[in-house]
Coordinates of N, CA and C in Angstrom, one line a residue:
M1 N 134.3 -27.8 333.9 CA 133.2 -28.2 334.7 C 132.0 -28.6 333.8
P2 N 131.5 -29.9 334.0 CA 130.5 -30.3 333.1 C 129.1 -29.8 333.5
D3 N 128.2 -29.7 332.5 CA 126.8 -29.4 332.8 C 126.1 -30.7 332.9
T4 N 124.8 -30.7 333.0 CA 124.0 -31.9 333.1 C 124.0 -32.8 331.9
A5 N 124.3 -32.2 330.7 CA 124.4 -33.0 329.5 C 125.8 -33.5 329.2
G6 N 126.8 -33.2 330.1 CA 128.1 -33.7 330.0 C 129.1 -32.8 329.2
S7 N 128.6 -31.7 328.6 CA 129.5 -30.8 327.9 C 130.0 -29.7 328.8
P8 N 131.2 -29.2 328.6 CA 131.7 -28.2 329.5 C 131.0 -26.9 329.4
V9 N 131.0 -26.2 330.6 CA 130.4 -24.9 330.7 C 131.5 -23.9 330.7
D10 N 131.4 -22.9 329.8 CA 132.5 -21.9 329.7 C 132.4 -20.9 330.9
R11 N 133.5 -20.3 331.2 CA 133.6 -19.3 332.3 C 132.6 -18.2 332.1
E12 N 132.4 -17.7 330.9 CA 131.4 -16.6 330.6 C 130.0 -17.0 331.1
A13 N 129.6 -18.2 330.8 CA 128.3 -18.7 331.2 C 128.2 -18.7 332.7
L14 N 129.3 -19.2 333.4 CA 129.3 -19.2 334.8 C 129.2 -17.8 335.5
V15 N 129.9 -16.9 334.9 CA 129.8 -15.5 335.4 C 128.4 -14.9 335.2
A16 N 127.8 -15.2 334.0 CA 126.4 -14.7 333.7 C 125.4 -15.4 334.7
A17 N 125.6 -16.6 335.0 CA 124.7 -17.3 336.0 C 124.9 -16.7 337.3
G18 N 126.1 -16.4 337.7 CA 126.3 -15.7 339.0 C 125.6 -14.4 339.1
D19 N 125.8 -13.6 338.0 CA 125.1 -12.3 337.9 C 123.6 -12.4 338.1
L20 N 123.0 -13.4 337.4 CA 121.6 -13.6 337.4 C 121.2 -14.0 338.9
L21 N 121.9 -14.9 339.5 CA 121.5 -15.3 340.8 C 121.6 -14.2 341.8
R22 N 122.7 -13.3 341.7 CA 122.8 -12.2 342.5 C 121.6 -11.2 342.3
A23 N 121.1 -11.1 341.1 CA 120.0 -10.2 340.9 C 118.7 -10.7 341.5
L24 N 118.6 -12.0 341.7 CA 117.4 -12.6 342.3 C 117.6 -12.8 343.8
A25 N 118.7 -12.4 344.3 CA 119.0 -12.7 345.7 C 118.5 -11.6 346.7
A26 N 117.3 -11.3 346.6 CA 116.7 -10.3 347.6 C 115.2 -10.7 347.7
P27 N 114.7 -10.8 348.9 CA 113.3 -11.2 349.1 C 112.3 -10.4 348.3
V28 N 112.5 -9.1 348.2 CA 111.5 -8.3 347.4 C 111.6 -8.6 346.0
R29 N 112.8 -8.9 345.4 CA 112.9 -9.2 344.0 C 112.3 -10.6 343.8
I30 N 112.5 -11.5 344.7 CA 111.8 -12.8 344.6 C 110.3 -12.7 344.6
A31 N 109.8 -11.8 345.5 CA 108.3 -11.6 345.5 C 107.8 -10.9 344.2
I32 N 108.6 -10.0 343.6 CA 108.2 -9.4 342.4 C 108.1 -10.5 341.3
V33 N 109.1 -11.3 341.2 CA 109.1 -12.4 340.2 C 107.9 -13.3 340.4
L34 N 107.6 -13.6 341.6 CA 106.4 -14.5 341.9 C 105.1 -13.7 341.4
Q35 N 105.0 -12.4 341.7 CA 103.9 -11.6 341.2 C 103.8 -11.6 339.7
L36 N 104.9 -11.5 339.0 CA 104.9 -11.4 337.6 C 104.6 -12.8 336.9
L37 N 104.8 -13.8 337.7 CA 104.3 -15.2 337.2 C 102.9 -15.2 336.9
E38 N 102.1 -14.4 337.7 CA 100.7 -14.3 337.5 C 100.2 -13.4 336.3
G39 N 101.2 -12.6 335.8 CA 100.8 -11.7 334.7 C 101.6 -10.4 334.8
D40 N 101.5 -9.6 333.8 CA 102.1 -8.3 333.8 C 101.6 -7.4 334.9
R41 N 102.5 -6.6 335.5 CA 102.1 -5.7 336.5 C 102.8 -4.4 336.3
C42 N 102.1 -3.3 336.8 CA 102.8 -2.0 336.8 C 103.3 -1.8 338.2
V43 N 104.1 -0.7 338.4 CA 104.7 -0.5 339.7 C 103.6 -0.3 340.8
H44 N 102.5 0.4 340.6 CA 101.6 0.6 341.7 C 100.9 -0.7 342.0
E45 N 100.7 -1.6 341.1 CA 100.1 -2.9 341.4 C 101.1 -3.7 342.3
L46 N 102.4 -3.6 342.0 CA 103.3 -4.3 342.9 C 103.4 -3.7 344.3
V47 N 103.3 -2.3 344.3 CA 103.3 -1.6 345.6 C 102.2 -2.1 346.4
G48 N 101.0 -2.2 345.8 CA 99.8 -2.6 346.5 C 99.8 -4.1 347.0
S49 N 100.3 -4.9 346.2 CA 100.3 -6.4 346.5 C 101.4 -6.8 347.5
L50 N 102.6 -6.0 347.4 CA 103.7 -6.4 348.2 C 103.9 -5.6 349.5
G51 N 103.2 -4.4 349.5 CA 103.3 -3.6 350.7 C 104.6 -2.9 350.9
V52 N 105.3 -2.6 349.7 CA 106.6 -2.0 349.7 C 106.4 -0.7 349.1
T53 N 107.3 0.3 349.4 CA 107.2 1.7 348.9 C 107.5 1.7 347.4
Q54 N 106.9 2.7 346.7 CA 107.2 2.8 345.3 C 108.6 3.0 344.9
P55 N 109.4 3.8 345.6 CA 110.8 3.9 345.3 C 111.6 2.6 345.4
L56 N 111.2 1.8 346.4 CA 111.9 0.6 346.6 C 111.6 -0.4 345.5
I57 N 110.3 -0.5 345.2 CA 109.9 -1.4 344.1 C 110.6 -1.0 342.8
S58 N 110.6 0.3 342.5 CA 111.3 0.8 341.3 C 112.8 0.5 341.3
Q59 N 113.4 0.6 342.4 CA 114.8 0.2 342.5 C 115.1 -1.3 342.2
H60 N 114.2 -2.1 342.8 CA 114.4 -3.6 342.6 C 114.0 -3.9 341.1
L61 N 113.1 -3.2 340.5 CA 112.8 -3.5 339.1 C 113.9 -3.1 338.2
R62 N 114.6 -2.0 338.6 CA 115.8 -1.6 337.8 C 116.9 -2.7 337.9
V63 N 117.1 -3.3 339.0 CA 118.1 -4.4 339.1 C 117.6 -5.6 338.3
L64 N 116.4 -6.0 338.4 CA 115.9 -7.1 337.6 C 115.9 -6.8 336.1
K65 N 115.6 -5.6 335.7 CA 115.7 -5.2 334.3 C 117.1 -5.3 333.8
A66 N 118.1 -4.8 334.6 CA 119.5 -4.8 334.2 C 120.0 -6.2 334.0
A67 N 119.5 -7.1 334.8 CA 119.9 -8.5 334.8 C 119.2 -9.3 333.7
G68 N 118.2 -8.7 333.0 CA 117.5 -9.3 332.0 C 116.4 -10.3 332.5
V69 N 115.9 -10.0 333.7 CA 114.9 -10.9 334.3 C 113.5 -10.3 333.9
V70 N 113.3 -9.0 333.9 CA 112.1 -8.4 333.5 C 112.2 -7.5 332.4
H71 N 111.1 -7.2 331.7 CA 111.1 -6.2 330.6 C 109.9 -5.3 330.9
G72 N 110.2 -4.0 330.7 CA 109.1 -3.0 330.9 C 108.7 -2.4 329.6
E73 N 107.4 -2.3 329.4 CA 106.8 -1.7 328.2 C 105.8 -0.7 328.6
R74 N 106.0 0.5 328.0 CA 105.1 1.6 328.4 C 103.7 1.4 327.8
S75 N 102.7 1.6 328.7 CA 101.3 1.5 328.3 C 100.6 2.7 328.8
G76 N 100.4 3.7 328.0 CA 99.9 5.0 328.4 C 100.9 5.7 329.4
R77 N 100.4 6.0 330.6 CA 101.3 6.7 331.6 C 102.1 5.7 332.4
E78 N 101.8 4.4 332.3 CA 102.5 3.4 333.1 C 103.4 2.5 332.3
V79 N 104.3 1.9 333.0 CA 105.1 0.8 332.5 C 104.7 -0.5 333.0
M80 N 104.3 -1.4 332.1 CA 103.9 -2.7 332.5 C 105.2 -3.6 332.5
Y81 N 105.4 -4.4 333.5 CA 106.6 -5.2 333.6 C 106.1 -6.7 333.5
R82 N 107.0 -7.5 332.8 CA 106.7 -8.9 332.6 C 108.0 -9.6 332.7
L83 N 107.9 -10.9 333.0 CA 109.1 -11.8 333.0 C 109.6 -12.0 331.6
V84 N 110.9 -12.0 331.4 CA 111.5 -12.1 330.1 C 111.5 -13.6 329.7
D85 N 111.6 -14.5 330.6 CA 111.8 -15.9 330.3 C 111.2 -16.8 331.4
D86 N 110.5 -17.8 331.0 CA 109.9 -18.7 331.9 C 110.9 -19.5 332.7
H87 N 112.1 -19.7 332.2 CA 113.2 -20.4 332.9 C 113.5 -19.7 334.2
L88 N 113.5 -18.4 334.2 CA 113.8 -17.6 335.3 C 112.8 -17.8 336.5
S89 N 111.5 -17.9 336.1 CA 110.5 -18.2 337.1 C 110.7 -19.5 337.8
H90 N 111.1 -20.5 337.0 CA 111.3 -21.9 337.6 C 112.4 -21.8 338.6
I91 N 113.5 -21.0 338.4 CA 114.6 -20.9 339.4 C 114.0 -20.4 340.7
V92 N 113.2 -19.3 340.6 CA 112.6 -18.7 341.8 C 111.6 -19.6 342.5
V93 N 110.7 -20.2 341.7 CA 109.7 -21.1 342.3 C 110.4 -22.3 343.0
D94 N 111.4 -22.9 342.3 CA 112.1 -24.0 342.9 C 112.9 -23.6 344.2
A95 N 113.5 -22.4 344.2 CA 114.2 -22.0 345.4 C 113.3 -21.8 346.6
V96 N 112.1 -21.2 346.3 CA 111.1 -20.9 347.4 C 110.6 -22.3 347.9
A97 N 110.3 -23.2 347.0 CA 109.8 -24.5 347.4 C 110.9 -25.2 348.2
H98 N 112.1 -25.2 347.8 CA 113.2 -25.8 348.6 C 113.3 -25.1 350.0
A99 N 113.2 -23.8 350.1 CA 113.3 -23.2 351.4 C 112.1 -23.6 352.3
Q100 N 110.9 -23.7 351.7 CA 109.8 -24.1 352.5 C 109.9 -25.6 352.9
E101 N 110.5 -26.4 352.1 CA 110.7 -27.8 352.5 C 111.6 -27.9 353.7
G102 N 112.6 -27.1 353.7 CA 113.5 -27.1 354.8 C 113.0 -26.6 356.2
R103 N 111.8 -25.9 356.1 CA 111.2 -25.4 357.3 C 110.1 -26.3 357.8
S104 N 109.7 -27.3 357.1 CA 108.7 -28.2 357.5 C 109.1 -29.2 358.5

């Protein structure tokens, strides 16, 4: 299967892409990524801005971290989360924009 540059994409890359997309396939995780686009956030900031319980935010952050989407770094008593890669945010922003276009 060719990629946009015409070179073949190996199966391992396709599996990894599927894993990444599965990790992003939840409204709360999409909202977390959109929040992290604005800058680093700790769990309580995400709870406040998204109106979701702390255990649920933590669970979604674990999924995103395991998928390599976010990175957490301890800062005093809190862990600050950030996006690992700008490419990931483009995937989410484009998906949300596409979904909004379909509703107009």
